[in-house]
Coordinates of C-alpha atoms in Angstrom, one line a residue:
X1 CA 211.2 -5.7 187.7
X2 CA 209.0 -5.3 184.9
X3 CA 208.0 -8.4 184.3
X4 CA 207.5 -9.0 188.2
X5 CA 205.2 -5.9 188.2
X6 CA 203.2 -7.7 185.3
X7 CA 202.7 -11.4 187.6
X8 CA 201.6 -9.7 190.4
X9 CA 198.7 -7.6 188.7
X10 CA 197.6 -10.8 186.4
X11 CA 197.4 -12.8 189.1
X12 CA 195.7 -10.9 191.6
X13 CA 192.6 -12.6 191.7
X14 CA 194.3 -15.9 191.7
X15 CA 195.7 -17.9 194.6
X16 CA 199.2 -16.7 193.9
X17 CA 201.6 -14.2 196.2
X18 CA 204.9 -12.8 195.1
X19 CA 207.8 -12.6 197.7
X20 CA 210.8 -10.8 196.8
X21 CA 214.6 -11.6 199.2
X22 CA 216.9 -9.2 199.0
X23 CA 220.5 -10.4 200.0
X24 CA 223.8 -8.5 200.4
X25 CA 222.2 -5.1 200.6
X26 CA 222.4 -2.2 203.1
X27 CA 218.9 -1.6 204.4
X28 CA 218.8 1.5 203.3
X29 CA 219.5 0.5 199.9
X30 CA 217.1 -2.2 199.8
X31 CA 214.5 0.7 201.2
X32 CA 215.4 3.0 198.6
X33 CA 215.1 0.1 196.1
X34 CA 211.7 -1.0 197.1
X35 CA 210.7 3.0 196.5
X36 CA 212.3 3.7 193.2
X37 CA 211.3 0.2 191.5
X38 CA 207.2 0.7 193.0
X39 CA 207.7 -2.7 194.3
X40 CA 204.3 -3.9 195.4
X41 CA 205.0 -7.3 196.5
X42 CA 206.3 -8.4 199.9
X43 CA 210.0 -7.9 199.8
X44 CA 211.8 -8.9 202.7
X45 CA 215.5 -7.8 203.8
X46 CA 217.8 -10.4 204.2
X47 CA 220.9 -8.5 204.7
X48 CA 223.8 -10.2 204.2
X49 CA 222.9 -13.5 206.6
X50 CA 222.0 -15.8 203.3
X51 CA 219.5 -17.9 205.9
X52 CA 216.7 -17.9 203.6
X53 CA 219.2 -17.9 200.4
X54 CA 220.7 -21.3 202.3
X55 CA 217.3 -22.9 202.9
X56 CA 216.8 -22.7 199.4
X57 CA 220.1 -23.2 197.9
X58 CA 220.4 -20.1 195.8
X59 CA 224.2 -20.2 194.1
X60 CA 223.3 -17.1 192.1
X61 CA 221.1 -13.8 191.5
X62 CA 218.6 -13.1 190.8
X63 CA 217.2 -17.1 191.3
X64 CA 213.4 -17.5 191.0
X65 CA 211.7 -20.3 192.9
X66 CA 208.2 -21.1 192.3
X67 CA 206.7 -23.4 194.9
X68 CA 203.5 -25.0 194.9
X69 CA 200.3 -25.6 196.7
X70 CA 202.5 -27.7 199.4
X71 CA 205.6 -25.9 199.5
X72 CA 207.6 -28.1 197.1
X73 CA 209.8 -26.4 194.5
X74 CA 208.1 -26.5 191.2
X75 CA 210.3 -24.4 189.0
X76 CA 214.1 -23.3 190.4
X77 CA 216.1 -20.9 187.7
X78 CA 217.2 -17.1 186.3
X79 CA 214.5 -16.1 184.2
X80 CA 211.5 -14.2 185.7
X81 CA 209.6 -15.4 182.1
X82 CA 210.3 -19.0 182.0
X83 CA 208.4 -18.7 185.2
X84 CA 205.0 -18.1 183.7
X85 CA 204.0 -21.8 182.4
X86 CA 205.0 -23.0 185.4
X87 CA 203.0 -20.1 187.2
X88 CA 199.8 -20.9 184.8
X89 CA 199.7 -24.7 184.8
X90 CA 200.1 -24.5 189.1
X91 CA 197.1 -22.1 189.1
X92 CA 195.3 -24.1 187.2
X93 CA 195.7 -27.1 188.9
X94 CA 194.7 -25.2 191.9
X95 CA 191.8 -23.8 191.1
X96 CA 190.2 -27.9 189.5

């Protein structure tokens, strides 16, 4: 969560949003999650209905997707990190 804390305050002057699914939790877990880990992002409840984890073909957690300017799927894998080039070169593309 650390490192998702970190994205979210570098970018927040940049064409760039964060949105967190939570699968296979109660709600009041994911609630009590979203307190104790000061999760400022959109996180949205998914429950245990993988809908939004089928749409996307997620075979494991945590899975980060970073899409681009027209929805397409520009980085799929584990690690929040490897996300950042991927994250930078996008927003710079973006903002040409």
């Amino acid at each position: 969560m650390p490192h998702l804390r970190t994205l979210v305050e570098r970018h927040q002057d940049d064409p760039f949003a964060l949105i967190g699914i939570n699968y296979n939790d109660s709600k009041d877990a994911f609630r009590k999650g979203v307190k104790e880990f000061e999760v400022s992002w959109i996180s949205a409840f998914q429950g245990d209905l993988p809908a939004i984890s089928a749409l996307y073909k997620v075979t494991g957690y945590p899975t980060y997707l970073v899409l681009d300017v027209d929805g397409k799927i520009a980085y799929r894998g584990h690690g929040a990190e490897a996300t950042d080039e991927v994250i930078a070169k996008l927003l710079a593309d973006a903002k040409k």
